[in-house]
Short mmCIF file of N, CA and C in Angstrom, two decimals:
data_model
loop_
_atom_site.label_atom_id
_atom_site.label_comp_id
_atom_site.label_asym_id
_atom_site.label_seq_id
_atom_site.Cartn_x
_atom_site.Cartn_y
_atom_site.Cartn_z
N MET A 1 -19.05 -81.26 -2.43
CA MET A 1 -17.94 -80.97 -3.52
C MET A 1 -17.18 -82.43 -3.49
N SER A 2 -16.96 -82.97 -4.32
CA SER A 2 -16.19 -84.33 -4.10
C SER A 2 -14.22 -83.64 -3.27
N GLU A 3 -13.71 -85.04 -3.86
CA GLU A 3 -12.10 -84.71 -3.38
C GLU A 3 -11.61 -84.20 -4.63
N ALA A 4 -12.43 -85.72 -5.74
CA ALA A 4 -11.86 -85.46 -6.37
C ALA A 4 -12.76 -84.37 -7.66
N ARG A 5 -13.40 -83.33 -7.02
CA ARG A 5 -13.42 -81.60 -8.27
C ARG A 5 -12.37 -80.90 -6.97
N ALA A 6 -12.38 -81.18 -6.33
CA ALA A 6 -11.60 -79.96 -4.97
C ALA A 6 -10.06 -79.88 -5.73
N ALA A 7 -9.61 -80.95 -6.09
CA ALA A 7 -8.29 -81.60 -6.37
C ALA A 7 -8.09 -80.97 -7.83
N THR A 8 -9.27 -81.17 -8.60
CA THR A 8 -8.73 -80.59 -10.11
C THR A 8 -8.85 -79.21 -10.35
N GLU A 9 -9.65 -78.66 -9.56
CA GLU A 9 -9.76 -77.30 -9.11
C GLU A 9 -8.61 -76.46 -8.89
N LYS A 10 -7.91 -77.37 -8.06
CA LYS A 10 -6.85 -76.49 -7.32
C LYS A 10 -5.88 -76.39 -8.47
N LEU A 11 -5.85 -77.77 -8.74
CA LEU A 11 -4.66 -78.22 -10.40
C LEU A 11 -4.87 -77.06 -11.19
N GLN A 12 -6.17 -77.17 -11.79
CA GLN A 12 -6.34 -75.85 -13.31
C GLN A 12 -6.25 -74.51 -12.00
N ALA A 13 -6.70 -74.12 -11.47
CA ALA A 13 -6.11 -73.12 -11.22
C ALA A 13 -4.30 -72.71 -10.82
N GLU A 14 -3.59 -73.38 -10.49
CA GLU A 14 -2.59 -73.68 -10.66
C GLU A 14 -1.80 -73.27 -11.92
N LEU A 15 -2.43 -74.28 -12.54
CA LEU A 15 -2.07 -74.09 -14.20
C LEU A 15 -2.25 -73.02 -15.23
N HIS A 16 -3.83 -72.33 -14.69
CA HIS A 16 -3.98 -71.14 -15.18
C HIS A 16 -2.99 -69.50 -15.02
N GLY A 17 -2.88 -70.36 -13.22
CA GLY A 17 -2.09 -69.08 -13.09
C GLY A 17 0.12 -68.97 -13.74
N LEU A 18 0.42 -70.81 -14.15
CA LEU A 18 2.02 -71.13 -15.20
C LEU A 18 1.67 -69.82 -16.81
N GLY A 19 -0.44 -69.74 -16.97
CA GLY A 19 -0.34 -69.28 -18.30
C GLY A 19 -0.93 -70.37 -18.80
N ILE A 20 -1.27 -71.53 -17.90
CA ILE A 20 -2.06 -72.72 -19.21
C ILE A 20 -3.47 -72.16 -19.07
N THR A 21 -4.37 -71.18 -19.59
CA THR A 21 -5.72 -71.47 -19.66
C THR A 21 -6.38 -72.34 -20.66
N SER A 22 -5.59 -72.77 -21.10
CA SER A 22 -6.50 -73.72 -22.27
C SER A 22 -6.86 -75.25 -21.71
N ALA A 23 -6.32 -75.90 -20.74
CA ALA A 23 -6.62 -76.92 -20.13
C ALA A 23 -8.73 -76.37 -19.06
N TYR A 24 -9.08 -77.50 -19.44
CA TYR A 24 -10.12 -77.95 -18.95
C TYR A 24 -10.64 -79.33 -19.01
N ASP A 25 -11.64 -79.06 -17.75
CA ASP A 25 -12.58 -80.24 -17.21
C ASP A 25 -13.16 -80.93 -18.39
N VAL A 26 -12.96 -81.86 -18.26
CA VAL A 26 -13.88 -83.39 -19.68
C VAL A 26 -15.13 -83.34 -18.44
N GLY A 27 -15.70 -83.55 -17.60
CA GLY A 27 -17.01 -83.67 -16.86
C GLY A 27 -17.16 -84.54 -16.05
N ASP A 28 -16.49 -84.94 -15.56
CA ASP A 28 -15.84 -85.82 -14.71
C ASP A 28 -15.40 -85.82 -13.51
N ASP A 29 -15.32 -84.33 -12.98
CA ASP A 29 -15.05 -83.90 -12.01
C ASP A 29 -13.13 -84.29 -11.63
N ALA A 30 -12.82 -85.82 -12.75
CA ALA A 30 -11.72 -86.08 -12.08
C ALA A 30 -10.26 -86.35 -13.43
N THR A 31 -10.96 -85.48 -13.99
CA THR A 31 -9.77 -85.04 -15.34
C THR A 31 -10.13 -83.97 -16.04
N ILE A 32 -8.80 -83.48 -16.15
CA ILE A 32 -8.33 -82.19 -16.45
C ILE A 32 -7.35 -82.79 -18.64
N SER A 33 -8.41 -81.92 -19.68
CA SER A 33 -7.13 -82.06 -20.71
C SER A 33 -6.56 -80.41 -20.45
N VAL A 34 -4.96 -80.95 -20.88
CA VAL A 34 -4.57 -79.68 -20.84
C VAL A 34 -4.05 -79.61 -22.53
N TRP A 35 -4.26 -80.17 -23.08
CA TRP A 35 -3.24 -80.43 -24.80
C TRP A 35 -4.08 -81.77 -25.28
N ILE A 36 -4.33 -81.89 -26.23
CA ILE A 36 -4.55 -82.63 -26.81
C ILE A 36 -3.44 -84.19 -26.96
N GLY A 37 -3.73 -85.21 -26.06
CA GLY A 37 -3.10 -86.09 -25.55
C GLY A 37 -2.29 -86.21 -24.40
N LEU A 38 -2.42 -84.44 -23.45
CA LEU A 38 -1.75 -84.69 -22.33
C LEU A 38 -2.95 -84.42 -21.15
N VAL A 39 -3.05 -85.58 -20.60
CA VAL A 39 -4.22 -85.77 -19.80
C VAL A 39 -3.84 -85.36 -18.39
N VAL A 40 -4.70 -84.72 -16.92
CA VAL A 40 -4.44 -84.61 -15.68
C VAL A 40 -5.49 -85.69 -15.57
N ARG A 41 -5.61 -86.82 -14.31
CA ARG A 41 -6.42 -87.50 -13.89
C ARG A 41 -6.37 -87.80 -12.35
N TYR A 42 -7.20 -87.19 -11.45
CA TYR A 42 -6.82 -87.33 -10.15
C TYR A 42 -7.47 -88.92 -9.65
N ARG A 43 -6.53 -89.60 -8.22
CA ARG A 43 -7.36 -90.95 -8.03
C ARG A 43 -6.26 -90.92 -6.64
N ASP A 44 -7.37 -91.51 -5.72
CA ASP A 44 -5.88 -91.90 -5.00
C ASP A 44 -5.28 -90.59 -4.23
N GLY A 45 -6.34 -89.84 -4.04
CA GLY A 45 -5.06 -89.37 -3.29
C GLY A 45 -3.29 -88.55 -4.26
N PHE A 46 -3.40 -89.20 -5.65
CA PHE A 46 -2.89 -88.27 -5.99
C PHE A 46 -2.85 -88.13 -8.01
N TYR A 47 -2.64 -86.53 -8.45
CA TYR A 47 -2.67 -86.03 -9.62
C TYR A 47 -1.96 -87.10 -10.90
N HIS A 48 -2.43 -87.74 -11.39
CA HIS A 48 -1.86 -89.05 -12.39
C HIS A 48 -1.52 -88.38 -14.15
N TRP A 49 -1.16 -87.88 -14.36
CA TRP A 49 -0.99 -87.74 -15.54
C TRP A 49 -0.25 -88.27 -17.08
N ARG A 50 -0.70 -88.37 -18.33
CA ARG A 50 0.15 -88.86 -18.95
C ARG A 50 -0.33 -88.34 -20.38
N GLU A 51 0.51 -88.59 -21.19
CA GLU A 51 0.91 -87.92 -22.09
C GLU A 51 1.67 -89.24 -23.29
N GLY A 52 1.09 -89.20 -24.22
CA GLY A 52 1.30 -90.30 -24.82
C GLY A 52 1.13 -91.52 -24.49
N PRO A 53 2.89 -91.96 -24.55
CA PRO A 53 3.26 -93.03 -23.74
C PRO A 53 3.79 -93.58 -22.34
N ALA A 54 4.17 -91.84 -22.20
CA ALA A 54 4.81 -91.53 -20.46
C ALA A 54 3.10 -91.40 -19.85
N LYS A 55 3.54 -92.10 -18.24
CA LYS A 55 3.19 -91.74 -17.28
C LYS A 55 3.76 -91.23 -16.08
N ARG A 56 3.36 -90.20 -15.59
CA ARG A 56 3.50 -90.19 -14.33
C ARG A 56 2.71 -89.48 -12.69
N ARG A 57 3.32 -89.87 -11.98
CA ARG A 57 1.56 -89.24 -11.32
C ARG A 57 2.73 -88.00 -9.70
N HIS A 58 1.51 -87.46 -9.31
CA HIS A 58 2.23 -86.47 -8.46
C HIS A 58 1.39 -86.50 -7.18
N PRO A 59 1.49 -86.08 -5.69
CA PRO A 59 1.30 -86.19 -4.86
C PRO A 59 0.12 -84.58 -4.87
N ASP A 60 -1.46 -85.38 -4.33
CA ASP A 60 -2.03 -84.12 -4.27
C ASP A 60 -1.97 -83.08 -3.72
N THR A 61 -1.24 -83.65 -2.32
CA THR A 61 -0.42 -82.36 -1.41
C THR A 61 -0.09 -81.45 -2.46
N ASP A 62 0.30 -81.25 -3.28
CA ASP A 62 1.41 -80.47 -4.68
C ASP A 62 0.58 -79.92 -5.28
N PRO A 63 -0.52 -79.42 -6.00
CA PRO A 63 -1.09 -79.01 -6.72
C PRO A 63 -0.29 -78.54 -7.53
N ALA A 64 0.85 -76.75 -6.81
CA ALA A 64 1.83 -76.35 -7.57
C ALA A 64 2.91 -77.26 -8.04
N GLY A 65 3.50 -77.99 -7.72
CA GLY A 65 4.95 -78.40 -8.13
C GLY A 65 4.09 -79.74 -9.04
N CYS A 66 2.80 -79.99 -8.92
CA CYS A 66 2.49 -81.16 -10.45
C CYS A 66 1.91 -80.30 -11.67
N ALA A 67 1.45 -78.48 -11.69
CA ALA A 67 1.22 -78.02 -12.61
C ALA A 67 2.64 -77.69 -12.58
N MET A 68 4.02 -77.22 -12.15
CA MET A 68 4.76 -76.92 -12.67
C MET A 68 5.18 -77.85 -14.28
N ARG A 69 5.23 -79.68 -12.95
CA ARG A 69 5.21 -80.48 -14.19
C ARG A 69 4.71 -80.30 -15.85
N VAL A 70 2.92 -80.13 -14.91
CA VAL A 70 2.94 -80.46 -16.40
C VAL A 70 2.90 -79.21 -17.09
N ALA A 71 2.88 -78.16 -17.08
CA ALA A 71 3.29 -76.80 -17.93
C ALA A 71 4.24 -77.13 -18.59
N ARG A 72 5.74 -77.80 -17.94
CA ARG A 72 7.11 -77.38 -18.39
C ARG A 72 6.79 -78.74 -20.20
N ARG A 73 6.31 -80.26 -19.30
CA ARG A 73 5.81 -80.71 -20.42
C ARG A 73 5.15 -80.40 -21.73
N PHE A 74 3.59 -79.18 -21.30
CA PHE A 74 3.10 -79.48 -22.52
C PHE A 74 4.22 -77.97 -22.96
N LYS A 75 4.64 -77.10 -22.35
CA LYS A 75 5.84 -76.19 -23.31
C LYS A 75 6.68 -77.04 -24.20
N GLU A 76 6.93 -77.78 -23.95
CA GLU A 76 7.91 -78.61 -23.94
C GLU A 76 6.85 -79.05 -25.55
N LEU A 77 6.25 -79.44 -25.26
CA LEU A 77 4.80 -80.33 -26.65
C LEU A 77 4.56 -79.54 -27.81
N GLN A 78 4.84 -78.54 -27.64
CA GLN A 78 4.51 -77.30 -28.30
C GLN A 78 5.21 -77.11 -29.09
N ALA A 79 6.52 -76.89 -28.57
CA ALA A 79 8.27 -76.37 -28.91
C ALA A 79 8.43 -76.95 -30.23
N ASP A 80 8.10 -78.48 -29.88
CA ASP A 80 8.21 -79.70 -30.50
C ASP A 80 7.46 -80.52 -30.50
N ILE A 81 6.63 -80.79 -31.67
CA ILE A 81 5.84 -81.62 -31.89
C ILE A 81 6.16 -82.89 -32.07
N PRO A 82 5.55 -83.70 -31.23
CA PRO A 82 5.74 -85.22 -31.25
C PRO A 82 5.60 -85.70 -32.24
N LEU A 83 5.86 -86.10 -33.31
CA LEU A 83 5.70 -87.45 -34.30
C LEU A 83 4.31 -88.08 -33.95
N TRP A 84 3.38 -88.45 -33.19
CA TRP A 84 2.49 -89.15 -33.03
C TRP A 84 0.99 -88.30 -32.65
N TRP A 85 1.72 -86.59 -32.94
CA TRP A 85 0.46 -86.21 -32.16
C TRP A 85 -0.41 -85.80 -33.37
N ASP A 86 0.58 -85.53 -35.10
CA ASP A 86 -0.28 -85.46 -35.93
C ASP A 86 -1.54 -85.78 -36.47
N ASP A 87 -0.80 -87.52 -35.47
CA ASP A 87 -1.43 -88.83 -36.08
C ASP A 87 -2.89 -88.72 -34.92
N LEU A 88 -2.65 -88.33 -33.61
CA LEU A 88 -3.50 -88.54 -32.93
C LEU A 88 -4.64 -87.30 -33.19
N VAL A 89 -4.63 -86.03 -33.46
CA VAL A 89 -4.95 -85.34 -34.18
C VAL A 89 -6.02 -85.85 -35.07
N ARG A 90 -5.46 -85.96 -36.13
CA ARG A 90 -6.90 -86.74 -36.94
C ARG A 90 -7.36 -88.04 -36.66
N LYS A 91 -7.23 -88.39 -35.47
CA LYS A 91 -8.20 -89.30 -35.25
C LYS A 91 -9.16 -88.94 -34.73
N LEU A 92 -9.38 -87.82 -33.65
CA LEU A 92 -9.44 -87.31 -32.86
C LEU A 92 -10.85 -86.08 -33.73
N ARG A 93 -10.28 -85.61 -34.72
CA ARG A 93 -11.25 -84.63 -35.27
C ARG A 93 -11.55 -84.95 -36.22
N GLY A 94 -11.24 -86.68 -36.78
CA GLY A 94 -11.56 -86.40 -38.23
C GLY A 94 -11.21 -85.66 -39.41
N LYS A 95 -11.30 -85.98 -40.77
CA LYS A 95 -11.07 -85.39 -41.38
C LYS A 95 -11.75 -83.82 -41.83
N PRO A 96 -10.70 -83.33 -42.54
CA PRO A 96 -11.33 -81.59 -41.73
C PRO A 96 -12.97 -81.28 -43.07
N ALA A 97 -13.47 -80.10 -41.94
CA ALA A 97 -13.92 -79.78 -42.86
C ALA A 97 -14.28 -78.51 -44.05
N GLN A 98 -13.70 -78.38 -45.33
CA GLN A 98 -14.16 -77.37 -46.43
C GLN A 98 -12.28 -76.50 -45.22
N ASP A 99 -11.90 -75.42 -45.67
CA ASP A 99 -11.28 -74.69 -45.09
C ASP A 99 -10.49 -75.36 -43.53
N TYR A 100 -11.51 -75.65 -42.66
CA TYR A 100 -11.07 -75.87 -41.16
C TYR A 100 -11.03 -77.01 -41.23
N PRO A 101 -9.37 -76.91 -39.98
CA PRO A 101 -9.14 -77.80 -39.48
C PRO A 101 -9.44 -79.14 -38.56
#
């Protein structure tokens, strides 16, 4: 198992413990998508996470601390969805098909 894979699995377990069950590995063993536009990537001993224009980093020795920060931001975003979110959703999902968003 690669270092990146082990680090992202630890983070994902911590996020799951905090109730963030929708986070998933995007398939490269180093990136977790928490919510549309909120992504955590492991590189060089740090979790780098970004959401919109904001960029943060957290040491890999503290996946629980990183998970708490990411989960807090996730909950803030869901409580007060930023204006850029709708534009990003439209761009990533494309046009609705019949009644489906």
